Short mmCIF file of C-alpha atoms and ligand atoms in Angstrom, two decimals:
data_model
loop_
_atom_site.label_atom_id
_atom_site.label_comp_id
_atom_site.label_asym_id
_atom_site.label_seq_id
_atom_site.Cartn_x
_atom_site.Cartn_y
_atom_site.Cartn_z
CA MET V 1 47.30 -97.14 -102.29
CA SER V 2 44.29 -99.51 -101.94
CA LYS V 3 42.25 -99.12 -98.81
CA ARG V 4 43.33 -101.03 -95.73
CA ASP V 5 41.00 -103.31 -93.86
CA PHE V 6 41.93 -104.79 -90.46
CA LEU V 7 39.74 -107.91 -90.42
CA ASP V 8 42.46 -110.14 -88.93
CA LEU V 9 46.06 -109.49 -87.83
CA SER V 10 47.47 -111.07 -91.05
CA ASP V 11 45.90 -108.30 -93.06
CA ALA V 12 48.76 -106.00 -91.54
CA GLY V 13 51.48 -108.70 -91.02
CA GLY V 14 54.25 -109.03 -88.49
CA ASP V 15 56.07 -105.96 -89.51
CA ALA V 16 53.23 -103.62 -89.35
CA ILE V 17 52.11 -105.01 -86.06
CA ALA V 18 55.69 -104.42 -84.67
CA ALA V 19 55.41 -100.93 -86.14
CA MET V 20 51.96 -100.45 -84.41
CA ILE V 21 53.32 -101.48 -81.01
CA ASN V 22 56.23 -99.10 -81.25
CA ASP V 23 54.10 -96.20 -82.35
CA ALA V 24 51.60 -97.07 -79.31
CA GLN V 25 54.39 -97.02 -76.96
CA ASP V 26 55.88 -93.80 -78.26
CA ARG V 27 52.52 -92.03 -78.25
CA LYS V 28 51.42 -93.24 -74.80
CA LEU V 29 54.86 -92.15 -73.52
CA ALA V 30 54.43 -88.59 -75.23
CA ARG V 31 51.07 -87.78 -73.64
CA ARG V 32 51.62 -89.10 -70.29
CA ASP V 33 49.62 -87.17 -67.54
CA TRP V 34 47.82 -85.22 -70.36
CA ALA V 35 43.99 -84.57 -70.07
CA LYS V 36 42.58 -87.84 -71.78
CA GLY V 37 40.64 -86.17 -74.45
CA LYS V 38 43.38 -83.73 -75.58
CA PRO V 39 44.63 -84.50 -79.17
CA ASP V 40 48.38 -85.63 -79.59
CA ALA V 41 50.46 -82.80 -80.68
CA ASP V 42 50.49 -83.86 -84.36
CA ALA V 43 46.88 -84.67 -84.46
CA PRO V 44 47.49 -87.21 -87.20
CA LEU V 45 43.74 -88.10 -87.98
CA ALA V 46 42.68 -84.44 -87.81
CA GLY V 47 39.19 -84.07 -89.59
CA ARG V 48 38.75 -87.89 -90.00
CA VAL V 49 35.56 -89.47 -88.76
CA LEU V 50 35.16 -93.25 -87.72
CA ALA V 51 31.76 -94.77 -87.74
CA MET V 52 31.33 -97.62 -85.13
CA ILE V 53 28.63 -100.29 -85.65
CA PHE V 54 27.82 -102.48 -82.59
CA GLU V 55 25.77 -105.75 -83.00
CA LYS V 56 26.93 -106.92 -79.51
CA SER V 57 27.66 -105.27 -76.09
CA SER V 58 30.89 -103.55 -75.67
CA THR V 59 32.82 -101.36 -73.07
CA ARG V 60 36.42 -101.34 -73.90
CA THR V 61 36.20 -101.46 -77.61
CA ARG V 62 33.56 -98.62 -77.89
CA VAL V 63 35.40 -96.41 -75.60
CA SER V 64 38.81 -97.08 -76.71
CA PHE V 65 37.86 -96.32 -80.32
CA ASP V 66 36.19 -93.26 -79.36
CA MET V 67 39.07 -91.91 -77.15
CA ALA V 68 41.67 -93.26 -79.86
CA MET V 69 40.05 -90.89 -82.54
CA ARG V 70 39.75 -88.02 -80.20
CA GLN V 71 43.48 -88.42 -79.29
CA LEU V 72 44.31 -88.63 -83.01
CA GLY V 73 42.46 -85.36 -83.63
CA GLY V 74 39.55 -86.84 -85.30
CA SER V 75 36.14 -88.03 -84.14
CA ALA V 76 33.88 -91.15 -83.74
CA MET V 77 30.29 -92.00 -83.92
CA VAL V 78 28.62 -94.88 -82.36
CA MET V 79 25.63 -96.69 -83.82
CA GLU V 80 23.94 -99.76 -82.42
CA SER V 81 22.76 -101.79 -85.29
CA GLY V 82 19.19 -102.20 -83.86
CA SER V 83 18.88 -98.31 -84.32
CA MET V 84 20.05 -98.46 -87.92
CA GLN V 85 18.25 -99.61 -91.00
CA LEU V 86 20.74 -102.34 -91.10
CA GLY V 87 18.76 -103.75 -88.25
CA ARG V 88 15.50 -103.59 -90.24
CA GLY V 89 16.95 -105.46 -93.10
CA GLU V 90 18.96 -102.83 -95.19
CA SER V 91 21.68 -104.74 -96.87
CA ILE V 92 25.28 -104.84 -95.47
CA ALA V 93 26.44 -103.84 -99.19
CA ASP V 94 24.34 -100.69 -99.20
CA THR V 95 25.28 -99.80 -95.65
CA ALA V 96 28.92 -99.96 -96.74
CA ARG V 97 28.42 -97.91 -99.66
CA VAL V 98 26.48 -95.28 -97.87
CA LEU V 99 28.91 -94.99 -94.98
CA SER V 100 31.85 -94.70 -97.57
CA ARG V 101 30.33 -91.52 -98.80
CA MET V 102 29.75 -90.14 -95.26
CA VAL V 103 32.81 -90.96 -93.15
CA ASP V 104 36.32 -92.07 -93.48
CA ALA V 105 36.53 -95.50 -91.75
CA ILE V 106 34.29 -98.11 -90.22
CA MET V 107 34.83 -100.20 -87.05
CA ILE V 108 32.19 -103.08 -86.58
CA ARG V 109 31.48 -105.66 -83.87
CA THR V 110 29.39 -108.38 -85.08
CA ASP V 111 28.62 -112.11 -84.88
CA ASP V 112 29.29 -113.84 -88.26
CA HIS V 113 32.67 -113.12 -89.68
CA ALA V 114 31.18 -113.28 -93.18
CA LYS V 115 29.20 -110.13 -92.46
CA ILE V 116 32.44 -107.98 -91.93
CA GLU V 117 34.01 -109.56 -95.00
CA GLU V 118 30.80 -108.48 -97.04
CA LEU V 119 31.06 -105.16 -95.51
CA ALA V 120 34.74 -104.55 -96.28
CA ALA V 121 34.24 -105.86 -99.96
CA ASN V 122 31.55 -103.11 -100.45
CA ALA V 123 33.22 -100.26 -98.55
CA SER V 124 35.77 -98.16 -100.25
CA ILE V 125 37.08 -96.95 -96.86
CA PRO V 126 39.09 -99.03 -94.24
CA VAL V 127 36.87 -101.54 -92.10
CA ILE V 128 38.19 -102.56 -88.95
CA ASN V 129 37.11 -105.69 -86.89
CA GLY V 130 36.02 -104.86 -83.42
CA LEU V 131 35.26 -108.59 -82.60
CA THR V 132 33.44 -111.15 -84.42
CA ASP V 133 32.80 -114.84 -83.36
CA ARG V 134 35.82 -115.85 -85.21
CA SER V 135 38.52 -113.33 -84.14
CA HIS V 136 39.45 -110.17 -81.97
CA PRO V 137 42.51 -108.85 -83.62
CA CYS V 138 42.34 -105.35 -81.96
CA GLN V 139 42.50 -106.91 -78.68
CA ILE V 140 45.48 -108.80 -79.40
CA VAL V 141 47.49 -105.58 -80.44
CA ALA V 142 46.65 -104.25 -77.02
CA ASP V 143 47.79 -107.59 -75.44
CA LEU V 144 51.11 -107.72 -77.35
CA LEU V 145 51.75 -104.10 -76.21
CA THR V 146 51.11 -105.12 -72.64
CA MET V 147 53.30 -108.08 -72.66
CA ILE V 148 56.20 -105.82 -74.13
CA GLU V 149 55.64 -103.28 -71.64
CA HIS V 150 56.07 -105.80 -69.02
CA GLY V 151 59.40 -106.86 -70.14
CA LYS V 152 58.15 -109.84 -72.29
CA ALA V 153 60.03 -109.72 -75.64
CA LEU V 154 57.77 -111.69 -78.02
CA PRO V 155 59.98 -113.89 -79.96
CA GLY V 156 60.26 -117.18 -78.27
CA LEU V 157 57.75 -116.16 -75.48
CA GLU V 158 55.80 -118.92 -73.90
CA VAL V 159 52.09 -118.01 -73.53
CA ALA V 160 49.54 -120.29 -71.80
CA TRP V 161 45.88 -120.06 -72.73
CA LEU V 162 43.40 -121.72 -70.43
CA GLY V 163 39.89 -122.53 -71.13
CA ASP V 164 37.58 -121.91 -74.31
CA GLY V 165 39.07 -122.13 -77.77
CA ASN V 166 37.40 -118.87 -78.64
CA ASN V 167 37.65 -115.74 -80.92
CA VAL V 168 40.26 -114.37 -78.67
CA LEU V 169 42.33 -117.43 -78.80
CA HIS V 170 42.19 -117.53 -82.61
CA SER V 171 43.79 -113.87 -82.69
CA ILE V 172 46.47 -114.96 -80.31
CA LEU V 173 47.27 -117.83 -82.59
CA GLU V 174 47.33 -115.74 -85.47
CA ALA V 175 49.82 -113.37 -83.65
CA ALA V 176 51.85 -116.38 -82.59
CA GLY V 177 52.72 -117.05 -86.15
CA LEU V 178 53.34 -113.55 -86.99
CA MET V 179 55.51 -112.52 -83.94
CA LYS V 180 56.97 -115.95 -83.43
CA PHE V 181 55.93 -116.88 -79.88
CA ASN V 182 54.68 -120.30 -78.70
CA VAL V 183 51.30 -121.20 -77.27
CA ARG V 184 50.35 -124.06 -75.04
CA ILE V 185 46.62 -124.33 -74.92
CA GLY V 186 44.79 -126.04 -71.88
CA CYS V 187 41.21 -126.80 -72.75
CA PRO V 188 38.62 -129.49 -72.43
CA ALA V 189 38.23 -131.94 -75.38
CA GLY V 190 35.64 -130.41 -77.90
CA TYR V 191 36.62 -126.85 -77.05
CA GLU V 192 39.97 -126.43 -79.03
CA PRO V 193 40.45 -123.46 -81.52
CA GLU V 194 39.61 -123.95 -84.98
CA GLU V 195 42.33 -125.99 -86.85
CA GLU V 196 42.83 -123.30 -89.34
CA PHE V 197 44.25 -120.93 -86.73
CA VAL V 198 46.54 -123.71 -85.27
CA SER V 199 47.96 -124.22 -88.72
CA MET V 200 48.41 -120.57 -89.28
CA ALA V 201 50.49 -120.39 -86.20
CA ARG V 202 52.54 -123.42 -86.97
CA ALA V 203 53.13 -122.26 -90.52
CA GLY V 204 54.60 -119.06 -89.07
CA GLY V 205 57.04 -121.14 -86.89
CA ALA V 206 55.19 -121.03 -83.60
CA ARG V 207 55.10 -123.98 -81.38
CA VAL V 208 51.50 -124.83 -80.48
CA ASP V 209 50.40 -127.61 -78.01
CA ILE V 210 46.92 -128.52 -77.03
CA VAL V 211 46.67 -130.36 -73.91
CA GLN V 212 43.91 -131.48 -71.60
CA ASP V 213 45.80 -130.76 -68.40
CA ALA V 214 45.62 -127.26 -66.94
CA ALA V 215 48.93 -127.51 -64.98
CA GLN V 216 50.76 -129.00 -68.01
CA ALA V 217 49.56 -126.05 -70.11
CA ALA V 218 50.73 -123.33 -67.49
CA SER V 219 54.02 -125.06 -66.85
CA GLY V 220 56.90 -122.57 -67.49
CA ALA V 221 54.69 -119.91 -69.02
CA ASP V 222 55.76 -116.35 -69.43
CA VAL V 223 52.17 -115.17 -69.75
CA VAL V 224 48.92 -116.84 -68.72
CA ILE V 225 45.81 -116.00 -70.44
CA THR V 226 42.21 -116.80 -70.18
CA ASP V 227 38.82 -115.56 -71.07
CA THR V 228 35.09 -116.07 -70.34
CA TRP V 229 33.78 -119.47 -70.70
CA VAL V 230 30.58 -118.10 -72.39
CA SER V 231 31.14 -115.70 -75.05
CA MET V 232 28.61 -113.21 -76.35
CA GLY V 233 25.80 -115.09 -78.15
CA GLN V 234 26.60 -118.34 -76.73
CA GLU V 235 24.24 -120.26 -74.39
CA HIS V 236 25.08 -120.82 -70.55
CA ALA V 237 25.40 -124.55 -71.13
CA GLU V 238 25.93 -126.40 -67.82
CA ALA V 239 27.93 -129.10 -69.58
CA LYS V 240 30.39 -126.46 -70.87
CA LEU V 241 30.82 -124.91 -67.43
CA ALA V 242 31.51 -128.13 -65.78
CA ALA V 243 33.93 -129.17 -68.52
CA MET V 244 35.81 -125.76 -68.10
CA GLN V 245 36.05 -125.89 -64.34
CA PRO V 246 39.39 -127.83 -64.22
CA PHE V 247 40.88 -124.91 -66.33
CA GLN V 248 40.06 -122.09 -63.94
CA VAL V 249 43.23 -119.90 -63.38
CA ASP V 250 43.83 -119.98 -59.60
CA THR V 251 46.96 -119.35 -57.49
CA ALA V 252 47.91 -122.99 -57.70
CA LEU V 253 47.90 -122.88 -61.34
CA MET V 254 49.82 -119.69 -61.53
CA GLY V 255 52.38 -121.57 -59.54
CA HIS V 256 53.08 -123.80 -62.38
CA ALA V 257 54.10 -120.84 -64.63
CA LYS V 258 57.32 -118.97 -64.32
CA PRO V 259 57.64 -116.88 -60.97
CA ASP V 260 57.30 -113.65 -62.85
CA ALA V 261 54.74 -114.61 -65.14
CA LEU V 262 52.14 -112.05 -66.29
CA PHE V 263 48.29 -112.90 -66.07
CA LEU V 264 46.14 -111.29 -68.77
CA HIS V 265 42.41 -111.24 -69.54
CA CYS V 266 40.59 -109.27 -72.17
CA LEU V 267 37.73 -108.53 -69.88
CA PRO V 268 34.91 -108.50 -68.86
CA ALA V 269 35.97 -111.20 -66.22
CA HIS V 270 33.74 -113.48 -64.27
CA PRO V 271 35.76 -113.95 -61.08
CA GLY V 272 35.11 -117.35 -59.57
CA GLU V 273 34.76 -118.80 -63.16
CA GLU V 274 37.56 -118.62 -65.59
CA VAL V 275 39.72 -116.97 -62.99
CA THR V 276 39.66 -116.61 -59.17
CA SER V 277 39.60 -112.99 -57.58
CA GLU V 278 43.04 -113.78 -55.95
CA VAL V 279 44.77 -114.04 -59.39
CA ILE V 280 42.90 -111.29 -61.34
CA GLU V 281 43.43 -108.97 -58.23
CA GLY V 282 46.80 -110.19 -57.47
CA PRO V 283 50.24 -108.70 -58.17
CA GLN V 284 50.83 -110.85 -61.43
CA SER V 285 47.55 -109.56 -63.20
CA ALA V 286 47.98 -106.48 -65.73
CA VAL V 287 44.44 -106.62 -66.79
CA PHE V 288 43.91 -102.97 -66.37
CA ASP V 289 47.03 -102.05 -68.09
CA GLU V 290 45.84 -104.27 -70.89
CA ALA V 291 42.44 -102.50 -70.88
CA GLU V 292 44.07 -99.05 -70.90
CA ASN V 293 46.29 -100.24 -73.80
CA ARG V 294 43.16 -100.75 -76.02
CA ILE V 295 43.27 -96.93 -76.61
CA HIS V 296 47.09 -96.83 -77.36
CA ALA V 297 46.84 -99.93 -79.55
CA GLN V 298 43.76 -98.83 -81.24
CA LYS V 299 45.52 -95.47 -82.16
CA SER V 300 48.10 -97.46 -84.04
CA VAL V 301 45.54 -99.83 -85.86
CA LEU V 302 43.74 -96.54 -87.02
CA ARG V 303 46.92 -94.99 -88.15
CA TRP V 304 47.87 -98.21 -90.03
CA ALA V 305 44.30 -98.36 -91.62
CA PHE V 306 44.88 -94.65 -92.92
CA GLY V 307 48.17 -95.62 -94.27
CA GLN V 308 50.40 -93.63 -91.78
CA LEU V 309 52.30 -96.63 -90.51
N1 CP R 1 37.88 -106.84 -74.30
C1 CP R 1 36.69 -106.26 -74.95
O1 CP R 1 36.68 -106.20 -76.23
O2 CP R 1 35.90 -105.57 -74.07
P1 CP R 1 34.49 -105.13 -74.59
O3 CP R 1 33.59 -106.23 -74.95
O4 CP R 1 34.03 -104.24 -73.24
O5 CP R 1 34.57 -104.13 -75.68
N1 NVA R 2 35.32 -114.16 -76.14
C1 NVA R 2 34.60 -112.88 -75.63
C2 NVA R 2 35.32 -111.70 -75.73
C3 NVA R 2 34.78 -110.62 -75.19
C4 NVA R 2 35.63 -109.27 -75.38
C5 NVA R 2 33.25 -112.70 -76.39
O1 NVA R 2 33.36 -112.91 -77.66
O2 NVA R 2 32.38 -112.57 -75.81
#
């Protein structure tokens, strides 16, 4: 079997993502109330080591992959790129070839998606995308798990996205095509997602609407999702913040969604900007289930990358 990279959700495909979600649910249930660092009974990645490279900040991705490896019976190491020779100009290709001799898989968070493609092309071990400027596939496996846990079966689901057409939205669109749910995007003109992802979702059979009216986007939604207006590496441009203001998720906006609609946010959140405190702290918010699910989802991503799913 050739090595499996997880640079985007399409690398796995819909059937494998469904298998990941099932596996995550089973493993989460099987270890309920266990000490968090205790390995799962079958320790399926015993002896395996994951190297994590960070070129941007992270709390959830870093901790969830570390805990995921512990729970799968393996281990992980964290490297900030600035403390690696990579940060002093060693090539991505050489970094990939060296790490391939020393560890079993690489997870990287970086800016330009081309960097992760170069890393994967030069590594003989699996490479996993822990966020790039283009996409955040690991987050979306956790989001899908959270939706399903909260009774939202994916096919035909109406998902509303409010705000910036960013990396997280790109992966949601990719998931929509693979898992057959619909996305209505409410965003200001000029902040739409890349057309490539909209086309991908539509080609997979998803309905994607892009509107410039927040209430219209949220109308009848089963799940309402937003994210920061300023992603890592972007400027705090006043013009952008002003354009985003009408797309803030507040209680009135949630009122346009279905009464049992779920609110999700990958975090970190900026209460008072993309979402009000009332909504993110309110009864429809599942953001901490979503955050915890990063561990369970990342375990399944790792098992898939190692050919176990
Ligand atoms: N949601 C997410 O990826 O969080 P971190 O930036 O903390 O990893
Ligand atoms: N869109 C955000 C997600 C953070 C997890 C960013 O790229 O900063």
